Amino acid sequence: MTDSPAAADFTSDLALALRLADVADEQSLPRFDAADLRVSTKADRSHVTDADLATERAIRALLAEERPDDGILGEEFGTEGDTHRQWIIDPIDGTANFMRGVPLWGTMISLAVDGVPQVGVVSMPALGRRWWASTGAGAWTATDAAPRRLETSAVSSLDDASVSFQSITQWADAGQLDTLVRVADRVWRDRAYGDVYSYMLLAEGRLEMVAEFDVKEYDIAAAVPIVRESGGTFTSFDGLDTIAARSTLASNGLLHDAFLDLTHATTNA
């Protein structure tokens, strides 16, 4: 995921991504905790709600008007168009939370150029929060006063680090349960905040590492520029520079090598 040349300007793309987030919020938030929410099960046995579908349709409709030559990869309706410039969409990341009335869910919108996420917007309307970034322009979050620029933490010791993971089951299914225990034993604090919220906490400097398995591009693409533009590092679990490896290890940057060494201690022994 090497960054594009510094001369690239994604200002208009970021502005569109923020408008897409507005459209998404208009669809998703009224359906949150709704008594008549319709839920079905997909072929992979994951859940999908009427809000997931309506939100992605609304995003795709606006993209068809504003960027008809760009491609789209969305969780609910798949891939279409060119992959040189591709909008990567997760209409509701955290559908299980959405279904149960837990406010930790959000829409993820990214523009990737040749597979590299250059624009990212994460909107969590049930929390009244939004985060955004584009390459070279910093990472930001909305506040009551004015947008605030994000910076990852200055923590440089594993002894002082706080980490987040998706779930114990996810690590166990990946054959990494012993690794998770080793990490938890080594750092100051471990919590399973889960889903996209963990990456936003990392970008805000509130924790130092997030790692996941069995993730698709739409699960992580929007978080990549936000973490990187806030000063962090975002790779696969094995340290690869790609969003297609089905795993992640994101950090505050200062501790990235230390976390890679820690998580791969058995392999390297």
PDB file of C-alpha atoms in Angstrom:
ATOM      1  CA  MET A   1       0.000   0.000   0.000  1.00  0.00           C
ATOM      2  CA  THR A   2       2.645   2.508  -0.992  1.00  0.00           C
ATOM      3  CA  ASP A   3       1.336   6.066  -0.877  1.00  0.00           C
ATOM      4  CA  SER A   4       0.654   7.877  -4.139  1.00  0.00           C
ATOM      5  CA  PRO A   5       2.811  10.842  -5.169  1.00  0.00           C
ATOM      6  CA  ALA A   6       2.612  13.834  -2.860  1.00  0.00           C
ATOM      7  CA  ALA A   7       1.213  15.928  -5.698  1.00  0.00           C
ATOM      8  CA  ALA A   8      -2.024  13.939  -5.728  1.00  0.00           C
ATOM      9  CA  ASP A   9      -4.961  16.031  -4.519  1.00  0.00           C
ATOM     10  CA  PHE A  10      -7.954  14.224  -3.108  1.00  0.00           C
ATOM     11  CA  THR A  11      -9.807  17.311  -1.871  1.00  0.00           C
ATOM     12  CA  SER A  12     -12.844  16.848  -4.089  1.00  0.00           C
ATOM     13  CA  ASP A  13     -12.945  13.119  -3.411  1.00  0.00           C
ATOM     14  CA  LEU A  14     -12.898  13.712   0.334  1.00  0.00           C
ATOM     15  CA  ALA A  15     -15.677  16.281   0.005  1.00  0.00           C
ATOM     16  CA  LEU A  16     -17.742  13.706  -1.882  1.00  0.00           C
ATOM     17  CA  ALA A  17     -16.969  11.016   0.691  1.00  0.00           C
ATOM     18  CA  LEU A  18     -18.289  13.300   3.427  1.00  0.00           C
ATOM     19  CA  ARG A  19     -21.465  13.864   1.416  1.00  0.00           C
ATOM     20  CA  LEU A  20     -21.792  10.107   0.984  1.00  0.00           C
ATOM     21  CA  ALA A  21     -21.554   9.781   4.763  1.00  0.00           C
ATOM     22  CA  ASP A  22     -24.385  12.301   5.137  1.00  0.00           C
ATOM     23  CA  VAL A  23     -26.532  10.238   2.780  1.00  0.00           C
ATOM     24  CA  ALA A  24     -25.615   7.057   4.653  1.00  0.00           C
ATOM     25  CA  ASP A  25     -26.529   8.535   8.039  1.00  0.00           C
ATOM     26  CA  GLU A  26     -29.916   9.576   6.692  1.00  0.00           C
ATOM     27  CA  GLN A  27     -30.623   5.943   5.861  1.00  0.00           C
ATOM     28  CA  SER A  28     -29.067   4.124   8.801  1.00  0.00           C
ATOM     29  CA  LEU A  29     -29.782   6.191  11.890  1.00  0.00           C
ATOM     30  CA  PRO A  30     -33.612   6.188  11.636  1.00  0.00           C
ATOM     31  CA  ARG A  31     -33.496   2.379  11.458  1.00  0.00           C
ATOM     32  CA  PHE A  32     -31.221   1.980  14.493  1.00  0.00           C
ATOM     33  CA  ASP A  33     -33.012   0.172  17.315  1.00  0.00           C
ATOM     34  CA  ALA A  34     -36.205   0.202  15.252  1.00  0.00           C
ATOM     35  CA  ALA A  35     -38.879  -2.234  16.395  1.00  0.00           C
ATOM     36  CA  ASP A  36     -39.617  -3.239  12.796  1.00  0.00           C
ATOM     37  CA  LEU A  37     -35.990  -3.701  11.686  1.00  0.00           C
ATOM     38  CA  ARG A  38     -35.854  -6.497   9.132  1.00  0.00           C
ATOM     39  CA  VAL A  39     -32.953  -8.945   9.499  1.00  0.00           C
ATOM     40  CA  SER A  40     -31.980 -11.811   7.210  1.00  0.00           C
ATOM     41  CA  THR A  41     -29.070 -14.235   6.963  1.00  0.00           C
ATOM     42  CA  LYS A  42     -26.610 -14.235   4.073  1.00  0.00           C
ATOM     43  CA  ALA A  43     -24.988 -17.269   2.491  1.00  0.00           C
ATOM     44  CA  ASP A  44     -21.976 -16.924   4.813  1.00  0.00           C
ATOM     45  CA  ARG A  45     -24.386 -17.003   7.792  1.00  0.00           C
ATOM     46  CA  SER A  46     -23.697 -13.374   8.669  1.00  0.00           C
ATOM     47  CA  HIS A  47     -26.628 -11.041   9.234  1.00  0.00           C
ATOM     48  CA  VAL A  48     -27.844  -8.227   7.029  1.00  0.00           C
ATOM     49  CA  THR A  49     -30.560  -5.697   7.830  1.00  0.00           C
ATOM     50  CA  ASP A  50     -32.802  -3.572   5.667  1.00  0.00           C
ATOM     51  CA  ALA A  51     -30.654  -0.638   6.820  1.00  0.00           C
ATOM     52  CA  ASP A  52     -27.449  -2.213   5.428  1.00  0.00           C
ATOM     53  CA  LEU A  53     -29.091  -2.607   2.037  1.00  0.00           C
ATOM     54  CA  ALA A  54     -30.739   0.812   1.930  1.00  0.00           C
ATOM     55  CA  THR A  55     -27.550   2.558   3.026  1.00  0.00           C
ATOM     56  CA  GLU A  56     -25.392   0.940   0.373  1.00  0.00           C
ATOM     57  CA  ARG A  57     -28.008   1.624  -2.317  1.00  0.00           C
ATOM     58  CA  ALA A  58     -28.062   5.316  -1.374  1.00  0.00           C
ATOM     59  CA  ILE A  59     -24.264   5.543  -1.504  1.00  0.00           C
ATOM     60  CA  ARG A  60     -24.141   3.806  -4.875  1.00  0.00           C
ATOM     61  CA  ALA A  61     -26.835   6.085  -6.275  1.00  0.00           C
ATOM     62  CA  LEU A  62     -24.880   9.223  -5.414  1.00  0.00           C
ATOM     63  CA  LEU A  63     -21.647   7.746  -6.752  1.00  0.00           C
ATOM     64  CA  ALA A  64     -23.411   6.923 -10.019  1.00  0.00           C
ATOM     65  CA  GLU A  65     -24.251  10.619 -10.343  1.00  0.00           C
ATOM     66  CA  GLU A  66     -20.956  12.093  -9.166  1.00  0.00           C
ATOM     67  CA  ARG A  67     -18.322   9.512 -10.195  1.00  0.00           C
ATOM     68  CA  PRO A  68     -19.847   7.360 -12.941  1.00  0.00           C
ATOM     69  CA  ASP A  69     -16.418   6.263 -14.212  1.00  0.00           C
ATOM     70  CA  ASP A  70     -15.191   5.029 -10.835  1.00  0.00           C
ATOM     71  CA  GLY A  71     -15.572   1.457  -9.629  1.00  0.00           C
ATOM     72  CA  ILE A  72     -17.299   0.318  -6.449  1.00  0.00           C
ATOM     73  CA  LEU A  73     -16.713  -2.524  -4.027  1.00  0.00           C
ATOM     74  CA  GLY A  74     -19.480  -2.810  -1.451  1.00  0.00           C
ATOM     75  CA  GLU A  75     -20.194  -5.451   1.149  1.00  0.00           C
ATOM     76  CA  GLU A  76     -23.807  -6.015   0.144  1.00  0.00           C
ATOM     77  CA  PHE A  77     -23.825  -5.610  -3.657  1.00  0.00           C
ATOM     78  CA  GLY A  78     -20.323  -6.623  -4.692  1.00  0.00           C
ATOM     79  CA  THR A  79     -17.964  -5.151  -7.266  1.00  0.00           C
ATOM     80  CA  GLU A  80     -18.645  -3.166 -10.393  1.00  0.00           C
ATOM     81  CA  GLY A  81     -16.594  -0.993 -12.702  1.00  0.00           C
ATOM     82  CA  ASP A  82     -12.943  -0.029 -12.854  1.00  0.00           C
ATOM     83  CA  THR A  83     -10.528  -0.966 -10.064  1.00  0.00           C
ATOM     84  CA  HIS A  84      -8.056   1.869 -10.776  1.00  0.00           C
ATOM     85  CA  ARG A  85     -10.246   4.253  -8.792  1.00  0.00           C
ATOM     86  CA  GLN A  86     -12.513   2.198  -6.582  1.00  0.00           C
ATOM     87  CA  TRP A  87     -14.864   3.304  -3.833  1.00  0.00           C
ATOM     88  CA  ILE A  88     -14.868   0.701  -1.057  1.00  0.00           C
ATOM     89  CA  ILE A  89     -18.016   0.721   1.054  1.00  0.00           C
ATOM     90  CA  ASP A  90     -19.165  -0.978   4.237  1.00  0.00           C
ATOM     91  CA  PRO A  91     -22.656   0.438   4.745  1.00  0.00           C
ATOM     92  CA  ILE A  92     -22.888  -0.687   8.372  1.00  0.00           C
ATOM     93  CA  ASP A  93     -19.756  -2.011  10.005  1.00  0.00           C
ATOM     94  CA  GLY A  94     -20.897  -3.673  13.215  1.00  0.00           C
ATOM     95  CA  THR A  95     -24.228  -5.049  11.995  1.00  0.00           C
ATOM     96  CA  ALA A  96     -24.482  -7.293  15.070  1.00  0.00           C
ATOM     97  CA  ASN A  97     -24.259  -4.214  17.297  1.00  0.00           C
ATOM     98  CA  PHE A  98     -26.781  -2.405  15.100  1.00  0.00           C
ATOM     99  CA  MET A  99     -29.226  -5.305  15.437  1.00  0.00           C
ATOM    100  CA  ARG A 100     -28.928  -5.370  19.230  1.00  0.00           C
ATOM    101  CA  GLY A 101     -29.222  -1.626  19.795  1.00  0.00           C
ATOM    102  CA  VAL A 102     -25.536  -1.160  20.679  1.00  0.00           C
ATOM    103  CA  PRO A 103     -24.361   2.209  19.279  1.00  0.00           C
ATOM    104  CA  LEU A 104     -20.877   1.028  18.234  1.00  0.00           C
ATOM    105  CA  TRP A 105     -21.486   0.729  14.499  1.00  0.00           C
ATOM    106  CA  GLY A 106     -20.652   2.935  11.553  1.00  0.00           C
ATOM    107  CA  THR A 107     -20.476   3.486   7.828  1.00  0.00           C
ATOM    108  CA  MET A 108     -17.042   3.130   6.214  1.00  0.00           C
ATOM    109  CA  ILE A 109     -16.320   4.915   2.922  1.00  0.00           C
ATOM    110  CA  SER A 110     -12.970   4.843   1.147  1.00  0.00           C
ATOM    111  CA  LEU A 111     -11.507   5.726  -2.217  1.00  0.00           C
ATOM    112  CA  ALA A 112      -8.668   3.422  -3.209  1.00  0.00           C
ATOM    113  CA  VAL A 113      -6.409   4.202  -6.165  1.00  0.00           C
ATOM    114  CA  ASP A 114      -4.716   1.108  -7.570  1.00  0.00           C
ATOM    115  CA  GLY A 115      -5.570  -0.722  -4.368  1.00  0.00           C
ATOM    116  CA  VAL A 116      -4.238   1.959  -2.018  1.00  0.00           C
ATOM    117  CA  PRO A 117      -6.823   3.667   0.223  1.00  0.00           C
ATOM    118  CA  GLN A 118      -6.277   7.409  -0.231  1.00  0.00           C
ATOM    119  CA  VAL A 119      -9.506   8.768   1.276  1.00  0.00           C
ATOM    120  CA  GLY A 120     -11.323   7.472   4.312  1.00  0.00           C
ATOM    121  CA  VAL A 121     -14.479   8.530   6.138  1.00  0.00           C
ATOM    122  CA  VAL A 122     -15.979   6.738   9.126  1.00  0.00           C
ATOM    123  CA  SER A 123     -19.339   7.935  10.402  1.00  0.00           C
ATOM    124  CA  MET A 124     -20.874   6.646  13.629  1.00  0.00           C
ATOM    125  CA  PRO A 125     -24.132   8.622  13.837  1.00  0.00           C
ATOM    126  CA  ALA A 126     -25.457   6.853  16.933  1.00  0.00           C
ATOM    127  CA  LEU A 127     -22.451   8.337  18.762  1.00  0.00           C
ATOM    128  CA  GLY A 128     -22.659  11.648  16.902  1.00  0.00           C
ATOM    129  CA  ARG A 129     -19.077  11.132  15.731  1.00  0.00           C
ATOM    130  CA  ARG A 130     -17.246  11.230  12.409  1.00  0.00           C
ATOM    131  CA  TRP A 131     -13.611  10.803  11.373  1.00  0.00           C
ATOM    132  CA  TRP A 132     -11.987  11.497   8.001  1.00  0.00           C
ATOM    133  CA  ALA A 133      -8.651  11.717   6.197  1.00  0.00           C
ATOM    134  CA  SER A 134      -7.044  11.961   2.795  1.00  0.00           C
ATOM    135  CA  THR A 135      -3.440  11.334   1.909  1.00  0.00           C
ATOM    136  CA  GLY A 136      -1.287  14.338   2.698  1.00  0.00           C
ATOM    137  CA  ALA A 137      -4.085  16.339   4.355  1.00  0.00           C
ATOM    138  CA  GLY A 138      -4.082  14.850   7.838  1.00  0.00           C
ATOM    139  CA  ALA A 139      -6.738  12.973   9.798  1.00  0.00           C
ATOM    140  CA  TRP A 140      -9.584  14.765  11.538  1.00  0.00           C
ATOM    141  CA  THR A 141     -12.618  14.288  13.723  1.00  0.00           C
ATOM    142  CA  ALA A 142     -15.664  16.458  14.286  1.00  0.00           C
ATOM    143  CA  THR A 143     -16.162  18.253  17.585  1.00  0.00           C
ATOM    144  CA  ASP A 144     -18.768  20.695  18.877  1.00  0.00           C
ATOM    145  CA  ALA A 145     -16.397  23.617  18.244  1.00  0.00           C
ATOM    146  CA  ALA A 146     -14.314  22.855  15.156  1.00  0.00           C
ATOM    147  CA  PRO A 147     -12.666  19.864  13.471  1.00  0.00           C
ATOM    148  CA  ARG A 148      -9.750  18.537  15.502  1.00  0.00           C
ATOM    149  CA  ARG A 149      -6.643  17.038  13.931  1.00  0.00           C
ATOM    150  CA  LEU A 150      -5.868  13.523  15.082  1.00  0.00           C
ATOM    151  CA  GLU A 151      -2.547  12.239  16.384  1.00  0.00           C
ATOM    152  CA  THR A 152      -1.656   8.762  17.530  1.00  0.00           C
ATOM    153  CA  SER A 153      -0.180   8.382  20.982  1.00  0.00           C
ATOM    154  CA  ALA A 154       3.450   8.927  21.957  1.00  0.00           C
ATOM    155  CA  VAL A 155       3.545   5.681  23.975  1.00  0.00           C
ATOM    156  CA  SER A 156       6.813   3.928  23.153  1.00  0.00           C
ATOM    157  CA  SER A 157       6.833   1.010  25.593  1.00  0.00           C
ATOM    158  CA  LEU A 158       4.762  -2.157  25.507  1.00  0.00           C
ATOM    159  CA  ASP A 159       4.503  -1.853  29.284  1.00  0.00           C
ATOM    160  CA  ASP A 160       2.359   1.249  28.816  1.00  0.00           C
ATOM    161  CA  ALA A 161       0.428   0.111  25.744  1.00  0.00           C
ATOM    162  CA  SER A 162      -3.296  -0.465  25.439  1.00  0.00           C
ATOM    163  CA  VAL A 163      -4.539  -2.829  22.732  1.00  0.00           C
ATOM    164  CA  SER A 164      -7.888  -3.768  21.216  1.00  0.00           C
ATOM    165  CA  PHE A 165      -9.035  -6.898  19.412  1.00  0.00           C
ATOM    166  CA  GLN A 166     -12.253  -8.021  17.771  1.00  0.00           C
ATOM    167  CA  SER A 167     -13.079 -11.130  19.793  1.00  0.00           C
ATOM    168  CA  ILE A 168     -11.479 -14.140  21.450  1.00  0.00           C
ATOM    169  CA  THR A 169     -13.331 -16.387  18.989  1.00  0.00           C
ATOM    170  CA  GLN A 170     -11.844 -14.551  16.015  1.00  0.00           C
ATOM    171  CA  TRP A 171      -8.289 -15.083  17.262  1.00  0.00           C
ATOM    172  CA  ALA A 172      -9.032 -18.702  18.180  1.00  0.00           C
ATOM    173  CA  ASP A 173     -10.452 -19.394  14.706  1.00  0.00           C
ATOM    174  CA  ALA A 174      -7.253 -17.963  13.216  1.00  0.00           C
ATOM    175  CA  GLY A 175      -5.139 -20.257  15.393  1.00  0.00           C
ATOM    176  CA  GLN A 176      -3.805 -17.256  17.282  1.00  0.00           C
ATOM    177  CA  LEU A 177      -5.382 -17.613  20.726  1.00  0.00           C
ATOM    178  CA  ASP A 178      -2.006 -18.215  22.384  1.00  0.00           C
ATOM    179  CA  THR A 179      -0.739 -15.098  20.652  1.00  0.00           C
ATOM    180  CA  LEU A 180      -3.609 -13.036  22.032  1.00  0.00           C
ATOM    181  CA  VAL A 181      -2.878 -14.263  25.549  1.00  0.00           C
ATOM    182  CA  ARG A 182       0.822 -13.438  25.079  1.00  0.00           C
ATOM    183  CA  VAL A 183      -0.043  -9.914  23.952  1.00  0.00           C
ATOM    184  CA  ALA A 184      -2.484  -9.404  26.831  1.00  0.00           C
ATOM    185  CA  ASP A 185       0.124 -10.591  29.318  1.00  0.00           C
ATOM    186  CA  ARG A 186       2.739  -8.213  27.933  1.00  0.00           C
ATOM    187  CA  VAL A 187       0.873  -4.920  27.605  1.00  0.00           C
ATOM    188  CA  TRP A 188      -0.680  -2.607  30.158  1.00  0.00           C
ATOM    189  CA  ARG A 189      -4.289  -3.051  29.094  1.00  0.00           C
ATOM    190  CA  ASP A 190      -6.375  -5.119  26.677  1.00  0.00           C
ATOM    191  CA  ARG A 191      -9.973  -4.564  25.634  1.00  0.00           C
ATOM    192  CA  ALA A 192     -12.226  -5.850  22.856  1.00  0.00           C
ATOM    193  CA  TYR A 193     -13.738  -2.574  21.674  1.00  0.00           C
ATOM    194  CA  GLY A 194     -14.224  -4.219  18.291  1.00  0.00           C
ATOM    195  CA  ASP A 195     -15.077  -3.246  14.724  1.00  0.00           C
ATOM    196  CA  VAL A 196     -14.116   0.126  13.258  1.00  0.00           C
ATOM    197  CA  TYR A 197     -14.321   1.963  16.579  1.00  0.00           C
ATOM    198  CA  SER A 198     -11.025   0.409  17.686  1.00  0.00           C
ATOM    199  CA  TYR A 199      -9.170   1.990  14.773  1.00  0.00           C
ATOM    200  CA  MET A 200     -10.679   5.379  15.524  1.00  0.00           C
ATOM    201  CA  LEU A 201      -9.539   5.131  19.147  1.00  0.00           C
ATOM    202  CA  LEU A 202      -6.072   4.300  17.837  1.00  0.00           C
ATOM    203  CA  ALA A 203      -6.090   7.363  15.567  1.00  0.00           C
ATOM    204  CA  GLU A 204      -7.188   9.512  18.510  1.00  0.00           C
ATOM    205  CA  GLY A 205      -4.217   8.341  20.584  1.00  0.00           C
ATOM    206  CA  ARG A 206      -6.353   6.407  23.081  1.00  0.00           C
ATOM    207  CA  LEU A 207      -4.755   3.016  22.435  1.00  0.00           C
ATOM    208  CA  GLU A 208      -1.654   1.680  20.693  1.00  0.00           C
ATOM    209  CA  MET A 209      -2.562  -1.410  18.677  1.00  0.00           C
ATOM    210  CA  VAL A 210      -5.494  -3.054  16.878  1.00  0.00           C
ATOM    211  CA  ALA A 211      -5.297  -6.452  15.169  1.00  0.00           C
ATOM    212  CA  GLU A 212      -7.942  -8.524  13.390  1.00  0.00           C
ATOM    213  CA  PHE A 213      -8.408 -11.623  11.262  1.00  0.00           C
ATOM    214  CA  ASP A 214     -10.858 -12.675   8.555  1.00  0.00           C
ATOM    215  CA  VAL A 215     -11.426  -9.099   7.397  1.00  0.00           C
ATOM    216  CA  LYS A 216     -12.342  -8.037   3.873  1.00  0.00           C
ATOM    217  CA  GLU A 217     -11.223  -4.859   2.140  1.00  0.00           C
ATOM    218  CA  TYR A 218     -14.461  -3.067   2.996  1.00  0.00           C
ATOM    219  CA  ASP A 219     -13.937  -3.862   6.697  1.00  0.00           C
ATOM    220  CA  ILE A 220     -10.713  -1.849   6.870  1.00  0.00           C
ATOM    221  CA  ALA A 221     -10.123   0.392   3.838  1.00  0.00           C
ATOM    222  CA  ALA A 222     -11.607   3.567   5.306  1.00  0.00           C
ATOM    223  CA  ALA A 223      -9.562   3.167   8.488  1.00  0.00           C
ATOM    224  CA  VAL A 224      -6.230   2.980   6.648  1.00  0.00           C
ATOM    225  CA  PRO A 225      -5.796   6.665   5.670  1.00  0.00           C
ATOM    226  CA  ILE A 226      -7.239   7.798   9.014  1.00  0.00           C
ATOM    227  CA  VAL A 227      -4.692   5.758  10.973  1.00  0.00           C
ATOM    228  CA  ARG A 228      -1.796   6.625   8.692  1.00  0.00           C
ATOM    229  CA  GLU A 229      -2.547  10.338   8.487  1.00  0.00           C
ATOM    230  CA  SER A 230      -2.760  10.473  12.286  1.00  0.00           C
ATOM    231  CA  GLY A 231       0.803   9.131  12.477  1.00  0.00           C
ATOM    232  CA  GLY A 232       0.123   5.421  12.811  1.00  0.00           C
ATOM    233  CA  THR A 233       1.159   2.372  10.816  1.00  0.00           C
ATOM    234  CA  PHE A 234      -1.291  -0.011   9.156  1.00  0.00           C
ATOM    235  CA  THR A 235      -0.240  -3.400   7.774  1.00  0.00           C
ATOM    236  CA  SER A 236      -1.464  -6.964   7.662  1.00  0.00           C
ATOM    237  CA  PHE A 237      -0.873  -9.147  10.728  1.00  0.00           C
ATOM    238  CA  ASP A 238       2.330 -10.349   9.061  1.00  0.00           C
ATOM    239  CA  GLY A 239       3.514  -6.810   8.335  1.00  0.00           C
ATOM    240  CA  LEU A 240       2.560  -6.751   4.655  1.00  0.00           C
ATOM    241  CA  ASP A 241       1.629  -3.486   2.974  1.00  0.00           C
ATOM    242  CA  THR A 242      -1.788  -4.527   1.653  1.00  0.00           C
ATOM    243  CA  ILE A 243      -5.493  -4.473   2.515  1.00  0.00           C
ATOM    244  CA  ALA A 244      -6.074  -7.816   0.769  1.00  0.00           C
ATOM    245  CA  ALA A 245      -4.336 -10.124   3.272  1.00  0.00           C
ATOM    246  CA  ARG A 246      -7.506 -10.788   5.337  1.00  0.00           C
ATOM    247  CA  SER A 247      -5.778  -9.588   8.507  1.00  0.00           C
ATOM    248  CA  THR A 248      -4.581  -6.350  10.091  1.00  0.00           C
ATOM    249  CA  LEU A 249      -2.112  -5.006  12.575  1.00  0.00           C
ATOM    250  CA  ALA A 250      -2.420  -1.263  13.096  1.00  0.00           C
ATOM    251  CA  SER A 251      -0.394   0.656  15.640  1.00  0.00           C
ATOM    252  CA  ASN A 252       0.619   4.113  16.789  1.00  0.00           C
ATOM    253  CA  GLY A 253       3.718   3.686  14.619  1.00  0.00           C
ATOM    254  CA  LEU A 254       6.264   3.862  17.416  1.00  0.00           C
ATOM    255  CA  LEU A 255       5.432   0.347  18.586  1.00  0.00           C
ATOM    256  CA  HIS A 256       4.723  -1.342  15.273  1.00  0.00           C
ATOM    257  CA  ASP A 257       7.929  -3.375  15.094  1.00  0.00           C
ATOM    258  CA  ALA A 258       7.611  -4.289  18.768  1.00  0.00           C
ATOM    259  CA  PHE A 259       4.073  -5.594  18.212  1.00  0.00           C
ATOM    260  CA  LEU A 260       5.153  -7.556  15.137  1.00  0.00           C
ATOM    261  CA  ASP A 261       7.957  -9.136  17.171  1.00  0.00           C
ATOM    262  CA  LEU A 262       5.593  -9.895  20.039  1.00  0.00           C
ATOM    263  CA  THR A 263       2.856 -11.438  17.905  1.00  0.00           C
ATOM    264  CA  HIS A 264       5.326 -13.543  15.946  1.00  0.00           C
ATOM    265  CA  ALA A 265       7.572 -14.578  18.815  1.00  0.00           C
ATOM    266  CA  THR A 266       6.744 -18.281  18.486  1.00  0.00           C
ATOM    267  CA  THR A 267       7.182 -18.221  14.713  1.00  0.00           C
ATOM    268  CA  ASN A 268      10.523 -16.481  15.015  1.00  0.00           C
ATOM    269  CA  ALA A 269      11.810 -18.658  17.845  1.00  0.00           C
TER     270      ALA A 269
END
